[in-house]
PDB file of C-alpha atoms in Angstrom:
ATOM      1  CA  UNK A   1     115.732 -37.427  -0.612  1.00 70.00           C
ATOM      2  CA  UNK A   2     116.485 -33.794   0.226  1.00 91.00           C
ATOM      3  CA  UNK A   3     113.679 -32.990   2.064  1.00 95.00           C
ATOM      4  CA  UNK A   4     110.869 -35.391   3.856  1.00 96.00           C
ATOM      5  CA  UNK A   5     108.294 -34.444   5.390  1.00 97.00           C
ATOM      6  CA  UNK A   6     106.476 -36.634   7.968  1.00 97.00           C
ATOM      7  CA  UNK A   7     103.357 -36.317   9.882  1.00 97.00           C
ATOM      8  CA  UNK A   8     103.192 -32.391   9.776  1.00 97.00           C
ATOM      9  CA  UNK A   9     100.390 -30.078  11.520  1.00 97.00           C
ATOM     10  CA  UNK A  10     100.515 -26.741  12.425  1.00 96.00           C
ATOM     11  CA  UNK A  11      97.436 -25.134  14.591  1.00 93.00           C
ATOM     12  CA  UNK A  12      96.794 -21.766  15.314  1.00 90.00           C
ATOM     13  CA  UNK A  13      94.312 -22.347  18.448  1.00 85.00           C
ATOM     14  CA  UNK A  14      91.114 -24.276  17.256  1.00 84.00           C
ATOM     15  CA  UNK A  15      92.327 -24.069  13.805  1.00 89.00           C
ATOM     16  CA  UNK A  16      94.477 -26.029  11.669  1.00 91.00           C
ATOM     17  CA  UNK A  17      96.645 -24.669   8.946  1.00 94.00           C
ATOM     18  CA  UNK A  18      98.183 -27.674   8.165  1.00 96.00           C
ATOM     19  CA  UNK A  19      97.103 -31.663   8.931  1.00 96.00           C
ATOM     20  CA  UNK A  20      98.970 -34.455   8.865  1.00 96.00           C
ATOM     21  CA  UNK A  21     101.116 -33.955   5.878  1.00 97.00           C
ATOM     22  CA  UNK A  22     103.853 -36.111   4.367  1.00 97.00           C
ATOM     23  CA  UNK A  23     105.956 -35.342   1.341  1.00 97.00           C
ATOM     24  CA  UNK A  24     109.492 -35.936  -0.048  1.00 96.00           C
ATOM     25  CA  UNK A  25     111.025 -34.180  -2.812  1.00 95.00           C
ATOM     26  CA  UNK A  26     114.987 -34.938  -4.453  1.00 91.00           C
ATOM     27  CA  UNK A  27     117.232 -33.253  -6.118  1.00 91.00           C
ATOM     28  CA  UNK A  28     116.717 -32.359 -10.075  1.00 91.00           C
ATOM     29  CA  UNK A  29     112.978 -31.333  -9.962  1.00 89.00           C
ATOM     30  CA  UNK A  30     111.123 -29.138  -9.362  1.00 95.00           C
ATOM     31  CA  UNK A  31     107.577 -29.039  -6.890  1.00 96.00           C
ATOM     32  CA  UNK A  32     104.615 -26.950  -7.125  1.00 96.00           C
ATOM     33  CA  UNK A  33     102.973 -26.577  -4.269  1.00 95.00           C
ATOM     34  CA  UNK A  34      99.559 -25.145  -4.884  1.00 93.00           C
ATOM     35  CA  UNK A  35      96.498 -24.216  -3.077  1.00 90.00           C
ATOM     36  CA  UNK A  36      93.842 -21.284  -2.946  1.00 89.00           C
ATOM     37  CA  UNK A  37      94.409 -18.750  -0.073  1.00 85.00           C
ATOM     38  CA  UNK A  38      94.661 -19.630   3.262  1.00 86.00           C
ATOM     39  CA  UNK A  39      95.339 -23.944   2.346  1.00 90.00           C
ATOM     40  CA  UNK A  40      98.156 -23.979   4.147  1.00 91.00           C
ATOM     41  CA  UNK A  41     101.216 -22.976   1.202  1.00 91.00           C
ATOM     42  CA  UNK A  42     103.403 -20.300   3.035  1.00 89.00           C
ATOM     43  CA  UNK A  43     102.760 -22.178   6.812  1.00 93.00           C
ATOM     44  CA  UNK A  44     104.303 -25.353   5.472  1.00 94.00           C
ATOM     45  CA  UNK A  45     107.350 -23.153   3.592  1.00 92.00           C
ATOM     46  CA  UNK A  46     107.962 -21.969   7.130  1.00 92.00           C
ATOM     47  CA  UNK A  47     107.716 -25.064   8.634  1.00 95.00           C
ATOM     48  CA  UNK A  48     110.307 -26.399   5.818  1.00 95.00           C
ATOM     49  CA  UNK A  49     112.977 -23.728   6.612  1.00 93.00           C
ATOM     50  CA  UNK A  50     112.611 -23.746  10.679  1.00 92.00           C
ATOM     51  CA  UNK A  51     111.355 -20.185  10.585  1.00 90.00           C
ATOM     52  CA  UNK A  52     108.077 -21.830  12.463  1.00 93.00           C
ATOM     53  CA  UNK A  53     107.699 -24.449  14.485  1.00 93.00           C
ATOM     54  CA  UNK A  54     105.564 -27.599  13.602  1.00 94.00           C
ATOM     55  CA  UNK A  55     103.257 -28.880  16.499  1.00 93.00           C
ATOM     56  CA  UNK A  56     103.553 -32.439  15.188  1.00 95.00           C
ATOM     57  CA  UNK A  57     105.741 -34.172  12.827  1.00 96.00           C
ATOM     58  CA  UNK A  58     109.140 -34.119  11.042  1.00 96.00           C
ATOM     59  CA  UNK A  59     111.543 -32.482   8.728  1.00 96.00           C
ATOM     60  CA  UNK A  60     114.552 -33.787   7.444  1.00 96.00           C
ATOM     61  CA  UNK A  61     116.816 -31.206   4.907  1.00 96.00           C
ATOM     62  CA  UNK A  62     119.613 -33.026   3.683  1.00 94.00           C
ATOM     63  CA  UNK A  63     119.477 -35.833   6.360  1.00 94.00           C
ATOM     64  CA  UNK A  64     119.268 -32.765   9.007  1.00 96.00           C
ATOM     65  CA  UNK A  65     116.605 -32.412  11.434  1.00 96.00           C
ATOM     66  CA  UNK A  66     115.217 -28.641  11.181  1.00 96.00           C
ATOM     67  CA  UNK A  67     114.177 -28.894  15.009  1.00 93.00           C
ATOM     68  CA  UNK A  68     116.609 -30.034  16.603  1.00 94.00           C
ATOM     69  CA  UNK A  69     119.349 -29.745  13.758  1.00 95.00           C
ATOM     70  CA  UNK A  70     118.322 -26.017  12.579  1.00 92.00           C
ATOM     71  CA  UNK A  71     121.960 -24.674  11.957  1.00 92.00           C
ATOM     72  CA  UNK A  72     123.315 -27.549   9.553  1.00 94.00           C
ATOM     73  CA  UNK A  73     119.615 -27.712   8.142  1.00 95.00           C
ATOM     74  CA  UNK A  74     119.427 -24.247   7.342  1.00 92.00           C
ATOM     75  CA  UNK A  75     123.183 -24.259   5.541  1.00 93.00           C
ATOM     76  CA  UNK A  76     121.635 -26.186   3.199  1.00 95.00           C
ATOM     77  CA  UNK A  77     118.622 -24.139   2.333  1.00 96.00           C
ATOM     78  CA  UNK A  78     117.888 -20.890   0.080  1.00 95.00           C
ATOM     79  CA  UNK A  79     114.542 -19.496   1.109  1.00 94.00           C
ATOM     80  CA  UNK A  80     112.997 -16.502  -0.883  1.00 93.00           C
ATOM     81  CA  UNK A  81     110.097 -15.727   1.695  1.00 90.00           C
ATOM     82  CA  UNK A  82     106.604 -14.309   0.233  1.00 82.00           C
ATOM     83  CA  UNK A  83     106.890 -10.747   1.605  1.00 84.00           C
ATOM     84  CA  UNK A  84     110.764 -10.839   0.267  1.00 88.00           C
ATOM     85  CA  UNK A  85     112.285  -9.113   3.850  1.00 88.00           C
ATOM     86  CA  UNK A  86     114.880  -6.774   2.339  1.00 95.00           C
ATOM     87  CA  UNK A  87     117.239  -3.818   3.682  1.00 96.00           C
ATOM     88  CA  UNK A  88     115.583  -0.870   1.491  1.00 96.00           C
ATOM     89  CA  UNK A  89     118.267   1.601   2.921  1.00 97.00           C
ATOM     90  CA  UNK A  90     121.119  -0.536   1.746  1.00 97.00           C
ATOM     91  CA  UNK A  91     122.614  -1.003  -2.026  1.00 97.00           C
ATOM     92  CA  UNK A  92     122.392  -4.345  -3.759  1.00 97.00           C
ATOM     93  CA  UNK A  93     125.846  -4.730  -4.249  1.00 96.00           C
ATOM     94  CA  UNK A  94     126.405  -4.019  -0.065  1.00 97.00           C
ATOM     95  CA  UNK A  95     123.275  -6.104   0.887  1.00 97.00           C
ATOM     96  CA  UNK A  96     124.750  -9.680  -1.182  1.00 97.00           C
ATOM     97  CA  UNK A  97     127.755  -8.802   0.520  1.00 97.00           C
ATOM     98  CA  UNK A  98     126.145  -8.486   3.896  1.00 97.00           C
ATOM     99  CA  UNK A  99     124.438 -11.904   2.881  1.00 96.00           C
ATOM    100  CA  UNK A 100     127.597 -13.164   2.030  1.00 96.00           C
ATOM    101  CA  UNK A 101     129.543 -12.533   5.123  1.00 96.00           C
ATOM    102  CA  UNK A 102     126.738 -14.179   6.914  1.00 93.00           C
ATOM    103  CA  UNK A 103     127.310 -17.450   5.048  1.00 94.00           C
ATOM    104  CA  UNK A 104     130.634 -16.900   5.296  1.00 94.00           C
ATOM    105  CA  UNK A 105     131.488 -17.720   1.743  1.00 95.00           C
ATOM    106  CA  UNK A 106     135.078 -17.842   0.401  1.00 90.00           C
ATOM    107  CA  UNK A 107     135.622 -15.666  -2.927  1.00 92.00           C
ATOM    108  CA  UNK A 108     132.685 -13.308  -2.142  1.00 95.00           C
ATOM    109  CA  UNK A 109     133.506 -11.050  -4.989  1.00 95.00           C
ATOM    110  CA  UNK A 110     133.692 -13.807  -7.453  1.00 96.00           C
ATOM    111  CA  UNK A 111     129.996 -14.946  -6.103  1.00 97.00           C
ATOM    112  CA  UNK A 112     128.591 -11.993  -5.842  1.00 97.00           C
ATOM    113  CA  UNK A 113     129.397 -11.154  -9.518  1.00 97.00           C
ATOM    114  CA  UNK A 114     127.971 -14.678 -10.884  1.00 95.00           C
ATOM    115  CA  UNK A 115     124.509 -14.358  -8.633  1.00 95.00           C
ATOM    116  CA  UNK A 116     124.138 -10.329 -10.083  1.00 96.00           C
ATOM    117  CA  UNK A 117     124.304 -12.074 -13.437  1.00 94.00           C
ATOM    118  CA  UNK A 118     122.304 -15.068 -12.830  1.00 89.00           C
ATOM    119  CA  UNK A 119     119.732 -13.200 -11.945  1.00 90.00           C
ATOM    120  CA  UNK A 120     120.099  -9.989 -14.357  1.00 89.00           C
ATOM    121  CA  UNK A 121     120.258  -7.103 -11.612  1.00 94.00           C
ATOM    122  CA  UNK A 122     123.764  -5.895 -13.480  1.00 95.00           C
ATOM    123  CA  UNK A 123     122.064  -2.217 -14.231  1.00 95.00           C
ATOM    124  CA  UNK A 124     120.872  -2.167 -10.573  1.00 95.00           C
ATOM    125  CA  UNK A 125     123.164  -3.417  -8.676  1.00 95.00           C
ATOM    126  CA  UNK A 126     124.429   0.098  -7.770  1.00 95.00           C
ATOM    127  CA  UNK A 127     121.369   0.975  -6.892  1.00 97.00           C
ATOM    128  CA  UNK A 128     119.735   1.083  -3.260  1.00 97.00           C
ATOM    129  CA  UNK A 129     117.183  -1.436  -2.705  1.00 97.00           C
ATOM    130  CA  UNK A 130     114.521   1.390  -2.126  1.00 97.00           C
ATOM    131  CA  UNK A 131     114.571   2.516  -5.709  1.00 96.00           C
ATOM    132  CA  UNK A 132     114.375  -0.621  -7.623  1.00 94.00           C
ATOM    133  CA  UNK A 133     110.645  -2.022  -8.756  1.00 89.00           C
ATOM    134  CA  UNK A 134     109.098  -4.789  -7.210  1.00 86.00           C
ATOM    135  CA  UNK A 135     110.338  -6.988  -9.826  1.00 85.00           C
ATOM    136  CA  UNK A 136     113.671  -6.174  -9.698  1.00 90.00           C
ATOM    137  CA  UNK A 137     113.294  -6.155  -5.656  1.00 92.00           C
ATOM    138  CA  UNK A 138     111.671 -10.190  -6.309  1.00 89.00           C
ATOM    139  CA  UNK A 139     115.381 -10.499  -8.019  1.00 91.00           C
ATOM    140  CA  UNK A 140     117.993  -9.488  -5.117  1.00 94.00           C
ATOM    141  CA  UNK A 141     115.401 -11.867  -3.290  1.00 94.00           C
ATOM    142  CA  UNK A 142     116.348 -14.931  -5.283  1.00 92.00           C
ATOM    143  CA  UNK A 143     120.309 -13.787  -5.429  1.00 95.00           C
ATOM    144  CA  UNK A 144     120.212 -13.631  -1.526  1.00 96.00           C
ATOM    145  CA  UNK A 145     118.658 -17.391  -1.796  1.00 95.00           C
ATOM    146  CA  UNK A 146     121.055 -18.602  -4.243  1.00 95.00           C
ATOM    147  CA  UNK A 147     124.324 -17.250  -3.048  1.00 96.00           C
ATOM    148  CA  UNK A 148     125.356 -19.663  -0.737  1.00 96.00           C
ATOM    149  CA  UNK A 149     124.413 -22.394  -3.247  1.00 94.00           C
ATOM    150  CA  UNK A 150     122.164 -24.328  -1.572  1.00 95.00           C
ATOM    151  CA  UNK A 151     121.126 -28.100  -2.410  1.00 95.00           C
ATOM    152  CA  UNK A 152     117.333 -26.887  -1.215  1.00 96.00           C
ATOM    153  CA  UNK A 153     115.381 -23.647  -2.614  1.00 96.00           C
ATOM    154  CA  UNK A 154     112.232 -23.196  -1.134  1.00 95.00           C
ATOM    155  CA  UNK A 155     110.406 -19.981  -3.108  1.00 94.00           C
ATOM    156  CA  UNK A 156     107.344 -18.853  -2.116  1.00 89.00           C
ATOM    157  CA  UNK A 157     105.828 -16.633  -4.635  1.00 85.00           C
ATOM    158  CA  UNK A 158     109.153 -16.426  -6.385  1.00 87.00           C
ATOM    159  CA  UNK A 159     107.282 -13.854  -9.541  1.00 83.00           C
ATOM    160  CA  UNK A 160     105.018 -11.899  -8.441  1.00 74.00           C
ATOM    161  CA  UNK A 161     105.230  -8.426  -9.604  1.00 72.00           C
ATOM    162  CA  UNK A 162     107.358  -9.470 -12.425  1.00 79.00           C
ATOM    163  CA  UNK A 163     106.733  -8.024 -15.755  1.00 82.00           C
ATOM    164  CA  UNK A 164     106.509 -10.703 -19.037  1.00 85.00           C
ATOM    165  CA  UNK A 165     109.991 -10.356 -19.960  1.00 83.00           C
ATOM    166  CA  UNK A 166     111.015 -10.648 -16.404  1.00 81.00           C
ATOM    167  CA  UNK A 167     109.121 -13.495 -16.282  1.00 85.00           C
ATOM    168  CA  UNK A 168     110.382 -15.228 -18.702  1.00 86.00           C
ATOM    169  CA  UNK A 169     113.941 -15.113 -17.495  1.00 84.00           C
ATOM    170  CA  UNK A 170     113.325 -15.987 -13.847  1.00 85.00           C
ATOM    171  CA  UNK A 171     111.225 -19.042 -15.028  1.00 89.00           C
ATOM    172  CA  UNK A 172     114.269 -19.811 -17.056  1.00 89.00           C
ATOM    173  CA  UNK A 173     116.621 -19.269 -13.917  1.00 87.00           C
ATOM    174  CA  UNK A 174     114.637 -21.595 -11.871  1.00 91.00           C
ATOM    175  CA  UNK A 175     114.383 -24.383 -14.624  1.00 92.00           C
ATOM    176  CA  UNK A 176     118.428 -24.474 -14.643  1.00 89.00           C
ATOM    177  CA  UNK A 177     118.810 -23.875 -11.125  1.00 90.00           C
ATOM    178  CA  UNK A 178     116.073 -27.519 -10.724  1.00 92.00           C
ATOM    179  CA  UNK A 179     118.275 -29.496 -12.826  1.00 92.00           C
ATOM    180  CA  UNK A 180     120.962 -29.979  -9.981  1.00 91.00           C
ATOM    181  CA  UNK A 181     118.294 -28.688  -6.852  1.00 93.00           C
ATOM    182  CA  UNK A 182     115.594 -29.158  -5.077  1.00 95.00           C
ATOM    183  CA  UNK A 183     113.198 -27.125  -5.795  1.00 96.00           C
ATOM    184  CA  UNK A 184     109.934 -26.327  -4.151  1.00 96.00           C
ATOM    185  CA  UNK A 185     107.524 -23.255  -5.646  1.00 93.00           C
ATOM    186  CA  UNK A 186     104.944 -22.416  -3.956  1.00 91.00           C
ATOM    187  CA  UNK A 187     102.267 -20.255  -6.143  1.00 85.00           C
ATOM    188  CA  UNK A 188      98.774 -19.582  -6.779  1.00 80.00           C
ATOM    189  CA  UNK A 189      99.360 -19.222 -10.582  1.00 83.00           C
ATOM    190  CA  UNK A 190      98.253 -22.107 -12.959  1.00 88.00           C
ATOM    191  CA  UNK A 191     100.659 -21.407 -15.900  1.00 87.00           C
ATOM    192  CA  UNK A 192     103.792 -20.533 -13.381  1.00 87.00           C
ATOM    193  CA  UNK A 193     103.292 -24.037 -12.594  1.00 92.00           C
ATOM    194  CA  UNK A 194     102.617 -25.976 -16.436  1.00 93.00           C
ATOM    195  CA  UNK A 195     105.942 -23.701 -17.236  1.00 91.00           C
ATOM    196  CA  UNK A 196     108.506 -25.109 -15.050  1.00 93.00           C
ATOM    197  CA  UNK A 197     107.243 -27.651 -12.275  1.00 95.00           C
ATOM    198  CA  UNK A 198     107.899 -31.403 -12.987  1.00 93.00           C
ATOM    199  CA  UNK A 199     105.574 -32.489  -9.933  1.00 96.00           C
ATOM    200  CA  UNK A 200     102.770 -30.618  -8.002  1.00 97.00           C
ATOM    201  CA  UNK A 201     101.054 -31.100  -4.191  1.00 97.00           C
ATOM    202  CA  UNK A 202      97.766 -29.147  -4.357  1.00 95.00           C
ATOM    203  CA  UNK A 203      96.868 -28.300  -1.143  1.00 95.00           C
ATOM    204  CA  UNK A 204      93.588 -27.542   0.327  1.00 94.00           C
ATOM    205  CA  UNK A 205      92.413 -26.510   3.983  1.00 92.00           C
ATOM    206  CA  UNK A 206      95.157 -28.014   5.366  1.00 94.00           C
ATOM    207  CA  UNK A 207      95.462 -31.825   3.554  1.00 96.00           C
ATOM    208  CA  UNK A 208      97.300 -32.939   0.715  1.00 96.00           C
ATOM    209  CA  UNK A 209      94.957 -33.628  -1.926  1.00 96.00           C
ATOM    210  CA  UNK A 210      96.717 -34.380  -5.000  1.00 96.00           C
ATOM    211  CA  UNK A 211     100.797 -35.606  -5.040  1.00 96.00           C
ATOM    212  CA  UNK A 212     101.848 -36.452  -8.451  1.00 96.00           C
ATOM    213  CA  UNK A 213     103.846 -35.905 -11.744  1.00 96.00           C
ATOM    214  CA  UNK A 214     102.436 -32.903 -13.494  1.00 96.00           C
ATOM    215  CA  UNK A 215     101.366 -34.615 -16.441  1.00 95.00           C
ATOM    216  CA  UNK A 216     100.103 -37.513 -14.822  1.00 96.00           C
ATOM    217  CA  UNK A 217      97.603 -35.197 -12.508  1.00 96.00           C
ATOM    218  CA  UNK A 218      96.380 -33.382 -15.399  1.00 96.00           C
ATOM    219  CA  UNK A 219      95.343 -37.049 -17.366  1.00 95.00           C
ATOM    220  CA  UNK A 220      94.668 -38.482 -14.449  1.00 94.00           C
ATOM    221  CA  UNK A 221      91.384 -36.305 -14.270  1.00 94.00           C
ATOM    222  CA  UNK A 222      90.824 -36.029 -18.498  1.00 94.00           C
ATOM    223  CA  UNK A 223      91.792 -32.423 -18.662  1.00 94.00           C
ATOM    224  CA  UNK A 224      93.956 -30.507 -21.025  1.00 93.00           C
ATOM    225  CA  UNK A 225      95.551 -28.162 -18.325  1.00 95.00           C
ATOM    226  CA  UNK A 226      96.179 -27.846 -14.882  1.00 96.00           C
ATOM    227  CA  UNK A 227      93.409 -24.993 -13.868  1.00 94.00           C
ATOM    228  CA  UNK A 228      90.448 -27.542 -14.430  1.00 94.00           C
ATOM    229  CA  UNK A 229      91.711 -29.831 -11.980  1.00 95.00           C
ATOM    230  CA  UNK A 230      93.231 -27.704  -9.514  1.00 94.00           C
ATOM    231  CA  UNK A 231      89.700 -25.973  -8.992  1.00 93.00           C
ATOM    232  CA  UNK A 232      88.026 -29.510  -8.666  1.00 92.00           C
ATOM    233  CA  UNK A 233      90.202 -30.804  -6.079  1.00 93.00           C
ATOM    234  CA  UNK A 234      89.924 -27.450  -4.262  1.00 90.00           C
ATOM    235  CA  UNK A 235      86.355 -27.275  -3.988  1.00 85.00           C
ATOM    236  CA  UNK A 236      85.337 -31.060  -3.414  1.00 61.00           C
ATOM    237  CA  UNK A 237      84.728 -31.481   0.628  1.00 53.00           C
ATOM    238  CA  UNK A 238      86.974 -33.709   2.597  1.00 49.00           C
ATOM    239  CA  UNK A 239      84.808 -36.012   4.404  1.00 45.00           C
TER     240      UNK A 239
END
């Protein structure tokens, strides 16, 4: 597997953000992980990449431990955060660069050029950061995630603020990119999910409540589409 997860909590005082979890995910699909506002989503992607610490529990990237391996773990990981932390001041061209040199990658120029047209920023990659629209800003996000060709991509949010065409084409991006990835997605929207995730976790107050094939989850509970059952899970009471 290229990521388990064992035994994972998070609290923030009295409260817990995440309880208990346990999860693994492999290479060639792709994971939804879903859950209304405040479940738990973006504190577990944080937990995933090392950029918070767990309280209790494990995980493994690539056979790496991201506490006490972080370095080798993180090599192996392209994380497009849910605020999308970017350089406004710099150019697009000059920040992938400065993303480059950071992973140290061999034929930068070569890379650069493929991840500008994987992920159709060629009219604005002249540009600075500053000027582009959020969905073209959600773009250089997922080049600076992909450039160092990770085995893991963990996107949180990955389209928001993308228009329909835009859409379209980064769903498409992430489909390919899943066929030889991990791939977890972590959204709140229904149909982002039906589009292009094999499997989903739902998550709700902090515990996994559903773990299962996509199509399997949605028969499982006699409904047509996801929505239905991602709103019943959600608002049923753990005991």
């Amino acid at each position: 597997m290229s990521i388990t997860v064992t035994n994972l909590s998070k609290n923030y005082a009295s409260q817990i953000a995440v309880n208990n979890i346990s999860f693994a995910a492999q290479a060639g699909s792709i994971l939804g992980f879903l859950g209304p506002n405040g479940a738990g989503k973006s504190t577990t992607m944080r937990m995933l990449t090392g950029y918070l610490p767990q309280h209790t529990g494990k995980v493994q990237v690539c056979g790496f431990d991201v506490e006490t391996q972080g370095l080798q773990a993180r090599k192996h990981i392209g994380y497009l955060p849910e605020n999308n932390p970017l350089y406004p001041e710099m150019y697009v061209k000059e920040f992938l660069s400065f993303v480059a040199n950071i992973h140290q990658i061999k034929n930068k120029k070569t890379r650069i050029e493929e991840v500008i047209a994987l992920t159709g920023l060629q009219t604005e990659q002249h540009k600075k950061i500053a000027q582009l629209s959020k969905g073209y800003k959600q773009r250089v996000g997922l080049a600076q995630a992909i450039i160092h060709n990770p085995q893991v991509l963990i996107l949180d949010e990955p389209t928001s603020g993308l228009d329909p065409n835009q859409l379209i084409e980064i769903r498409s991006l992430i489909k390919e990119l899943g066929k030889t990835k991990t791939v977890i997605l972590s959204t709140h929207i229904m149909q982002e999910v039906e589009a292009i995730c094999d499997r989903v976790i739902i998550i709700n107050k902090g515990n996994i409540v559903a773990d299962n094939l996509l199509a399997d989850l949605i028969s499982q509970h006699g409904e047509k589409t996801l929505e239905p059952v991602f709103v019943k899970l959600t608002k049923a009471q753990k005991p």
